[in-house]
PDB file of C-alpha atoms in Angstrom:
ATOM      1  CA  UNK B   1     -66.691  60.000  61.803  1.00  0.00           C
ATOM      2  CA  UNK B   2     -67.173  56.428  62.485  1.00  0.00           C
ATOM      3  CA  UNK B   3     -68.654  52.793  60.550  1.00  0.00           C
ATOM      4  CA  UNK B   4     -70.999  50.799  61.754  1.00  0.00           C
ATOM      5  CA  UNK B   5     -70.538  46.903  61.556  1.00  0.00           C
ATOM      6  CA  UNK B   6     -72.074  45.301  58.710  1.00  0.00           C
ATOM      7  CA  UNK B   7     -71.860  41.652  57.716  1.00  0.00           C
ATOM      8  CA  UNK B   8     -68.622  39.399  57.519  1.00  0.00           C
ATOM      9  CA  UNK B   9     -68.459  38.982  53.527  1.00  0.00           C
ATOM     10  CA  UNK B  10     -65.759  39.971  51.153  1.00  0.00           C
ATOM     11  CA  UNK B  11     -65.598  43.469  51.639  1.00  0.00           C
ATOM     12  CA  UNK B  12     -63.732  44.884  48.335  1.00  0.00           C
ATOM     13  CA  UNK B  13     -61.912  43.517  45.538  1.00  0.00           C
ATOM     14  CA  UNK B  14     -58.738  45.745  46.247  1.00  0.00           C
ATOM     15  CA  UNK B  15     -55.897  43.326  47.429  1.00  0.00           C
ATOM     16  CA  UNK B  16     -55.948  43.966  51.449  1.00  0.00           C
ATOM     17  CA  UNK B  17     -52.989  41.979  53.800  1.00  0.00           C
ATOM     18  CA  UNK B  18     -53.046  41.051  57.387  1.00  0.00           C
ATOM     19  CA  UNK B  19     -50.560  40.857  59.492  1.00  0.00           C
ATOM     20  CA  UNK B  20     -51.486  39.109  62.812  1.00  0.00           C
ATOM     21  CA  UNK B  21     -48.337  40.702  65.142  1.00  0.00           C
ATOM     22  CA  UNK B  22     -47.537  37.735  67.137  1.00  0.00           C
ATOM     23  CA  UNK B  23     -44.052  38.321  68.503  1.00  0.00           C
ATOM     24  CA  UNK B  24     -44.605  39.825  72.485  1.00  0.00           C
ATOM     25  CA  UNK B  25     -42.208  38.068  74.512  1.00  0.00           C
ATOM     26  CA  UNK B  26     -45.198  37.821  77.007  1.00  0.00           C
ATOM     27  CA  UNK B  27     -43.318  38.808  80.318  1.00  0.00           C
ATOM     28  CA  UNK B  28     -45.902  39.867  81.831  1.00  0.00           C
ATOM     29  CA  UNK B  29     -48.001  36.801  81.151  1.00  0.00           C
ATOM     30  CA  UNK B  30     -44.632  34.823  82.780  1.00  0.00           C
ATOM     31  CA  UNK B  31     -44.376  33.056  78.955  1.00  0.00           C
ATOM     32  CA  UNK B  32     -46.196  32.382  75.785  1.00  0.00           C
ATOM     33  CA  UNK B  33     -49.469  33.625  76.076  1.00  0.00           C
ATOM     34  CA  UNK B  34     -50.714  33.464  72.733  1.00  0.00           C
ATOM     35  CA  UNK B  35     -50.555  29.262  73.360  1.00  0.00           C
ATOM     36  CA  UNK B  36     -52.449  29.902  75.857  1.00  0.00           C
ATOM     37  CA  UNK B  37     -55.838  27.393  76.422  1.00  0.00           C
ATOM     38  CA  UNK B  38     -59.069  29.685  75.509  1.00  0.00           C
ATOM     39  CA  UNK B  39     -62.542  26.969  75.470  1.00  0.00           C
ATOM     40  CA  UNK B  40     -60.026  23.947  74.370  1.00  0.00           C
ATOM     41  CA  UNK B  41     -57.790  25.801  71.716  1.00  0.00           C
ATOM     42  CA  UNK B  42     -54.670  28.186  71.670  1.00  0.00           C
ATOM     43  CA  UNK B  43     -55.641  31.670  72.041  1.00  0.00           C
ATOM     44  CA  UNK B  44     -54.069  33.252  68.822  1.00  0.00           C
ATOM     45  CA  UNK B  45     -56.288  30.358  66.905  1.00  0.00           C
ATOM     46  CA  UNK B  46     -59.172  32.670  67.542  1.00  0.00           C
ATOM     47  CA  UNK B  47     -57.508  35.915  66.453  1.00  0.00           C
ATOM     48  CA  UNK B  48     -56.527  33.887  63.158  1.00  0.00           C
ATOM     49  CA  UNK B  49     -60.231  32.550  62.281  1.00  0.00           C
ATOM     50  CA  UNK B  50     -61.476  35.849  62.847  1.00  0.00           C
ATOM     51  CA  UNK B  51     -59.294  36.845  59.611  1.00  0.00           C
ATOM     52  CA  UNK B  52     -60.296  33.923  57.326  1.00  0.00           C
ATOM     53  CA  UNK B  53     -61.577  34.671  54.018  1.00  0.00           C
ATOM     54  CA  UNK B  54     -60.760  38.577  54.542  1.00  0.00           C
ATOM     55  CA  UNK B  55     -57.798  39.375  52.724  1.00  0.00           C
ATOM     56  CA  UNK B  56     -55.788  38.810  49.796  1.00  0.00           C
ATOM     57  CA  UNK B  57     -52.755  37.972  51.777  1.00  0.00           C
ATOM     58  CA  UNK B  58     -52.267  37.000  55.328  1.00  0.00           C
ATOM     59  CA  UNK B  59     -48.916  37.112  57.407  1.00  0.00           C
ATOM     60  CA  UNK B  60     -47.968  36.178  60.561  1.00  0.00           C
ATOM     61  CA  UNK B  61     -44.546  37.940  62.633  1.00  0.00           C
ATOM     62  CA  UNK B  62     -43.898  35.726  65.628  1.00  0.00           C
ATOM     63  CA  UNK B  63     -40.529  34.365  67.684  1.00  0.00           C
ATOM     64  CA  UNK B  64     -42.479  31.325  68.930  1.00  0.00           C
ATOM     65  CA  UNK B  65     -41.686  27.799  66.990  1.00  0.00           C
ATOM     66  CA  UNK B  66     -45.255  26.767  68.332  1.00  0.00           C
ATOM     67  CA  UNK B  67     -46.979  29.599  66.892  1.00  0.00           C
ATOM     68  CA  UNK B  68     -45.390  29.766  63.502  1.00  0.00           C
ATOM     69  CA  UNK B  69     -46.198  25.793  63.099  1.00  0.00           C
ATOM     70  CA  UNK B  70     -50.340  26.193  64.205  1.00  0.00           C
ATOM     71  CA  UNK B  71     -50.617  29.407  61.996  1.00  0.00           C
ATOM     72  CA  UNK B  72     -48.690  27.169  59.048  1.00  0.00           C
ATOM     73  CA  UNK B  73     -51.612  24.302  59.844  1.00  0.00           C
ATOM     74  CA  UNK B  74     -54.211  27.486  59.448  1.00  0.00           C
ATOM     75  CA  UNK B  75     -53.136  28.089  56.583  1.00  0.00           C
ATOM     76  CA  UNK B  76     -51.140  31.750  57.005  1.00  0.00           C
ATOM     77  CA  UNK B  77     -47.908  31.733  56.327  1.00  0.00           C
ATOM     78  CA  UNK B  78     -45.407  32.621  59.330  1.00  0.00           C
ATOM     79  CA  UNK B  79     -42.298  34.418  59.574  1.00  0.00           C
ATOM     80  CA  UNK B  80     -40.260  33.400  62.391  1.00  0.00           C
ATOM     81  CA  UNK B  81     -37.450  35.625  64.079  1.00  0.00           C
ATOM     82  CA  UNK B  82     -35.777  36.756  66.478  1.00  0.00           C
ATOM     83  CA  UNK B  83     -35.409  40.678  66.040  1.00  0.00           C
ATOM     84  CA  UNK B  84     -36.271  42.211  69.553  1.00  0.00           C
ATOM     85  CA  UNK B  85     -37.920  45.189  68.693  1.00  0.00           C
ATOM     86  CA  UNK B  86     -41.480  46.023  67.712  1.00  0.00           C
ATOM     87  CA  UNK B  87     -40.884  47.652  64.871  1.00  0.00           C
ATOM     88  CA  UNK B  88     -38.764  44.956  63.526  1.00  0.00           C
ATOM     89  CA  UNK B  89     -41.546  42.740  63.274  1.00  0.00           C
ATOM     90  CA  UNK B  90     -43.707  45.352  61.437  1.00  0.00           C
ATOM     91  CA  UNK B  91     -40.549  45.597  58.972  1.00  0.00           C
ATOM     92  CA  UNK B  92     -40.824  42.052  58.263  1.00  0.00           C
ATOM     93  CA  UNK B  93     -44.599  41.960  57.731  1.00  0.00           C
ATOM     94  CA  UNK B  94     -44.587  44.616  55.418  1.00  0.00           C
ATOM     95  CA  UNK B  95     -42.021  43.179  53.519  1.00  0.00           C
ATOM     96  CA  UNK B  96     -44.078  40.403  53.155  1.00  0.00           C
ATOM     97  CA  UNK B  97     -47.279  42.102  51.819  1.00  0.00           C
ATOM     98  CA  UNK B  98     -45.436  44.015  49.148  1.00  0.00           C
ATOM     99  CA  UNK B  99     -48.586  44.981  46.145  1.00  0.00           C
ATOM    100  CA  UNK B 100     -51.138  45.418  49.098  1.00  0.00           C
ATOM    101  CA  UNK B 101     -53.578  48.676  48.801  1.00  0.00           C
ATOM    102  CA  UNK B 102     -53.672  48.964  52.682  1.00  0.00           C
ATOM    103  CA  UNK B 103     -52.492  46.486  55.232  1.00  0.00           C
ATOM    104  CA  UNK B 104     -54.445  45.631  58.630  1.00  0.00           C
ATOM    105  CA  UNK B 105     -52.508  44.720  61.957  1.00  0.00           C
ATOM    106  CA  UNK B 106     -54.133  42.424  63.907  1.00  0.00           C
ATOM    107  CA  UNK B 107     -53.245  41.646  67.766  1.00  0.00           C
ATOM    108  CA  UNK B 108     -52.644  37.422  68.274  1.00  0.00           C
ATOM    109  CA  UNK B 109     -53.831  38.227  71.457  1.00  0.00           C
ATOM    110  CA  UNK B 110     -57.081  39.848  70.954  1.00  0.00           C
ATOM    111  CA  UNK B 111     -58.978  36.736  70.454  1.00  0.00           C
ATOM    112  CA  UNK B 112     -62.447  38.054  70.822  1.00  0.00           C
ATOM    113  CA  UNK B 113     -62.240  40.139  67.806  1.00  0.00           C
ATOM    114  CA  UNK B 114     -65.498  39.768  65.438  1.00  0.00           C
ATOM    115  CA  UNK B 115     -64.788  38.903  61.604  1.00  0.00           C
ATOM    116  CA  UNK B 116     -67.598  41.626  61.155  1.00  0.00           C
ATOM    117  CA  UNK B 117     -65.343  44.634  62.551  1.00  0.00           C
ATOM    118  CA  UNK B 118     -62.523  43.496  60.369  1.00  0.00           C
ATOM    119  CA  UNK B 119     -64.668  43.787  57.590  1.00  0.00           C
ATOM    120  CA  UNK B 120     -66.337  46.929  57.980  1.00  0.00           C
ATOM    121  CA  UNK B 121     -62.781  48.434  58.542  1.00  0.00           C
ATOM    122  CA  UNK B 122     -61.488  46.736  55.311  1.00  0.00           C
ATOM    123  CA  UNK B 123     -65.005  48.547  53.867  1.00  0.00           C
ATOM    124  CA  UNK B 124     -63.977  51.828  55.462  1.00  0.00           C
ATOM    125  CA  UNK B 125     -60.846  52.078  53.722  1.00  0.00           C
ATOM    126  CA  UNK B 126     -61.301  50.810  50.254  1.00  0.00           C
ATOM    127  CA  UNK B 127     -64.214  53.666  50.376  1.00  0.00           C
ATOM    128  CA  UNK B 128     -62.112  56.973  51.876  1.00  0.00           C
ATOM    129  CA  UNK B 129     -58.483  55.637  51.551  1.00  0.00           C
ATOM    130  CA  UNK B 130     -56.945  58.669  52.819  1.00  0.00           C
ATOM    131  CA  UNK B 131     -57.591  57.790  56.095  1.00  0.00           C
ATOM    132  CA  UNK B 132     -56.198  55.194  58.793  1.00  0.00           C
ATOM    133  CA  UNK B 133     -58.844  53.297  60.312  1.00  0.00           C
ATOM    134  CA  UNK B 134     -59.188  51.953  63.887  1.00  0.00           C
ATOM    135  CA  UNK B 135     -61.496  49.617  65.688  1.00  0.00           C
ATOM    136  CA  UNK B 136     -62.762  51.485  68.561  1.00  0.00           C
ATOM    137  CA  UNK B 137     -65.410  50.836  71.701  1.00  0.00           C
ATOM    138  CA  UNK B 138     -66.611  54.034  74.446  1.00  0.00           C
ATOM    139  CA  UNK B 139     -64.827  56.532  73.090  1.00  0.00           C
ATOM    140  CA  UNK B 140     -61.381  54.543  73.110  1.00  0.00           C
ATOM    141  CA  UNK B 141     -59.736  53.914  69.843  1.00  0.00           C
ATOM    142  CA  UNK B 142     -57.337  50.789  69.759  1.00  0.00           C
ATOM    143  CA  UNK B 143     -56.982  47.801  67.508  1.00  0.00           C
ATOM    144  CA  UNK B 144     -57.210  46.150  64.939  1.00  0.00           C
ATOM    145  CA  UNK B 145     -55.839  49.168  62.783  1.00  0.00           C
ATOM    146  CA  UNK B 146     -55.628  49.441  58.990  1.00  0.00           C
ATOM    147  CA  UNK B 147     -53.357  51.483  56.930  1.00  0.00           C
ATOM    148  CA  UNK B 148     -53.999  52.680  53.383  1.00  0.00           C
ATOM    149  CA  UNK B 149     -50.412  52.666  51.079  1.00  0.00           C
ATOM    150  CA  UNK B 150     -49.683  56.103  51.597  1.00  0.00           C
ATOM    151  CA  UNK B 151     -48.673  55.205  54.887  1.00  0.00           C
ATOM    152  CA  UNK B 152     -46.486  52.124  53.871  1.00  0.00           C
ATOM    153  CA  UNK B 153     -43.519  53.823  53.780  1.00  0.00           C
ATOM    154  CA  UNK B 154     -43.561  55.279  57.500  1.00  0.00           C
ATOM    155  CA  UNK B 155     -44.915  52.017  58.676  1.00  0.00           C
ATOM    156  CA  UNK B 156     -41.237  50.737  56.970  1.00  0.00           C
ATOM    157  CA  UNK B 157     -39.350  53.101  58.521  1.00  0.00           C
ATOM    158  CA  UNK B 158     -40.633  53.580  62.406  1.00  0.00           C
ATOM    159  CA  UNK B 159     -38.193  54.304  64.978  1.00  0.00           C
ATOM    160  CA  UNK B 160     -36.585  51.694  67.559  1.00  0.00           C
ATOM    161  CA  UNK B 161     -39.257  50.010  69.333  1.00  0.00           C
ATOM    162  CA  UNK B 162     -42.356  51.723  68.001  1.00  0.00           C
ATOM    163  CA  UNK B 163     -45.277  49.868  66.072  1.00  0.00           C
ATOM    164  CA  UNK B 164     -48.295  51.182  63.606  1.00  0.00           C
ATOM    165  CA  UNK B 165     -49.680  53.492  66.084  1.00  0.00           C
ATOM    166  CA  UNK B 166     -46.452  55.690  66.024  1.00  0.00           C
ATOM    167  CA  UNK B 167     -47.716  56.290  62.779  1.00  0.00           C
ATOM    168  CA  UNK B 168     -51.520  56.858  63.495  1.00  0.00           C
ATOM    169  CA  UNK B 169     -50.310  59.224  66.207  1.00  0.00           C
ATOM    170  CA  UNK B 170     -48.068  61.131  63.724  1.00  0.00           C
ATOM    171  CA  UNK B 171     -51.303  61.405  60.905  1.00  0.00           C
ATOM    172  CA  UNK B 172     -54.070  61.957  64.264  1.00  0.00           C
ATOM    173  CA  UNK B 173     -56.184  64.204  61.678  1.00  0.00           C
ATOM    174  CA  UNK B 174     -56.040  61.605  59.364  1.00  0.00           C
ATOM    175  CA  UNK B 175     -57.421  58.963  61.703  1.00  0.00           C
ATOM    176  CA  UNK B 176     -61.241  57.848  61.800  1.00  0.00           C
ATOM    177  CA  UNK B 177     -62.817  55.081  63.774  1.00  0.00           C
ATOM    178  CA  UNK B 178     -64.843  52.013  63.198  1.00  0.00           C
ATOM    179  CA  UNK B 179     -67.199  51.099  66.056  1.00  0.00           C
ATOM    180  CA  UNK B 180     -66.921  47.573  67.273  1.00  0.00           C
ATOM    181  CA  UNK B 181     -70.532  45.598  69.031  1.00  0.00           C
ATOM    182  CA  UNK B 182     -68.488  44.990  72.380  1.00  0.00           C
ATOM    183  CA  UNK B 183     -65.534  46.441  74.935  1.00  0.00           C
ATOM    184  CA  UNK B 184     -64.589  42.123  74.326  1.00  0.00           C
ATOM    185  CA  UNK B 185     -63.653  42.691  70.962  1.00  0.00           C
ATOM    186  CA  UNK B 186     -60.599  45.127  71.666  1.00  0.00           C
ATOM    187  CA  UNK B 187     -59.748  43.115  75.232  1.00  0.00           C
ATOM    188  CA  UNK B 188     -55.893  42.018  75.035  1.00  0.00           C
ATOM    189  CA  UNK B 189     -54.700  39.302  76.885  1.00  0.00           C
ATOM    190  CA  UNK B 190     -51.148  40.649  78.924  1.00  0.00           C
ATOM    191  CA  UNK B 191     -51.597  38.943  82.268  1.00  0.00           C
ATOM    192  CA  UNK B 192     -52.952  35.887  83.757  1.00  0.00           C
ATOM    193  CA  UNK B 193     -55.344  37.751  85.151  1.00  0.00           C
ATOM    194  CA  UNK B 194     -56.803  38.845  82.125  1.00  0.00           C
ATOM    195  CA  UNK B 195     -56.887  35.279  80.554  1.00  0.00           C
ATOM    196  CA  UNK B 196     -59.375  34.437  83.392  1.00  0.00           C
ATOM    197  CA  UNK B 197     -61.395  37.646  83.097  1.00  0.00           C
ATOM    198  CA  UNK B 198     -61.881  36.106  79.032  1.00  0.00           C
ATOM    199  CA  UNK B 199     -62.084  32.670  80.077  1.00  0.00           C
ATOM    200  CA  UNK B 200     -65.157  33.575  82.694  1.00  0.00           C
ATOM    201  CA  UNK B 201     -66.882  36.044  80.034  1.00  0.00           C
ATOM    202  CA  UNK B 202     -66.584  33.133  77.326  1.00  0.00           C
ATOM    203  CA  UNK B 203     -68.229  30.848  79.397  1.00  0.00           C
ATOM    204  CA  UNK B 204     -70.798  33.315  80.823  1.00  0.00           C
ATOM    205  CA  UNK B 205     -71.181  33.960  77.182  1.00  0.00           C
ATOM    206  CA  UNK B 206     -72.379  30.470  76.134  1.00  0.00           C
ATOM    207  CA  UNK B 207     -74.327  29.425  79.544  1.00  0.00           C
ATOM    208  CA  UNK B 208     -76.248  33.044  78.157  1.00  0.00           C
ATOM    209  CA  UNK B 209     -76.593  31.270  74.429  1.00  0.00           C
ATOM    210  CA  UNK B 210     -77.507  27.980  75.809  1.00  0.00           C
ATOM    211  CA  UNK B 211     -80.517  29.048  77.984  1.00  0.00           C
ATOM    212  CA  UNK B 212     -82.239  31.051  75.816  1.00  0.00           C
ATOM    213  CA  UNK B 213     -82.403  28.373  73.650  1.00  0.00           C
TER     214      UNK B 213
END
């Protein structure tokens, strides 16, 4: 059972949170990746916009000073630690978004990530709220993920290390898709390599837009 995209508005009145997970140590990227230049701006500064005007609450988890002050001048509050595990940083976003009817995680470094998938996922679960709901592209299921409040409690409570899809896993009949327009959308950034596979497709992207003007 999947959703179709539909357009980026306001999808519910129900009070919906955000947490943009922004705490990878990035050791495969050899440092902070979500700082990282994308067309003139820090990476994660997509991921962020791509949220605006979404949710009731946003939160950011990170361990990076840098991030936590250009999320504060975005205008989403950020919690800054230094817990080492994943699920520590869930802990402290859902402590956060206490009141929420379902929570989305979003990926700082999934910066291609279109406003419209967020929003026909937010759609998705205000309608059947007994279900987890996952952006997905070919077949592949992956993020940005949203979980409705019966879930809260496991999401709370995850084991050592694991994150939200520890709990999709556990509830797999319980989890239905959302189709997003492009593979782009769910592309994370873990490598260098992969910054310059973005960087080339962004630029492809716009020499496409610019000559069929």
């Amino acid at each position: 059972m999947g959703h179709s995209n539909g357009n980026a508005e306001e999808p519910t009145k129900r009070k919906h949170g955000c947490i943009v997970m922004a705490s990878g140590a990035g050791t495969r990227f050899g440092g902070n990746k979500l700082m990282a230049d994308l067309c003139g701006e820090p990476l994660i500064a997509c991921t962020i916009r791509a949220t605006d005007n979404l949710f009731g609450e946003r939160v950011a988890v990170t361990r990076h000073a840098d991030v936590a002050r250009l999320c504060d001048a975005m205008g989403i509050p950020a919690i800054l630690h230094d817990k080492p595990l994943r699920n520590d940083a869930v802990l402290l976003g859902m402590e956060a978004l206490r009141g929420c009817d379902a929570v989305m995680f979003v990926q700082g470094d999934q910066p291609l990530i279109d406003p419209r998938t967020i929003a026909a996922l937010l759609r998705a679960v205000a309608d059947e709220p007994g279900f987890i709901w996952r952006a997905s592209f070919g077949g592949v299921a992956g993020a940005p993920v949203v979980f409705p409040s019966w879930a809260f409690d496991e999401l709370r409570s995850l084991p050592p290390a694991k994150g939200g899809g520890f709990v999709a896993k556990a509830h797999a009949n319980r989890v239905r898709v959302v189709q997003a327009a492009s593979a782009w959308e769910m592309f994370d950034v873990d490598t260098p390599a992969n910054l310059q596979a973005l960087r080339r497709h962004v630029a492809q992207s716009a020499q496409h837009i610019d000559g069929a003007r």
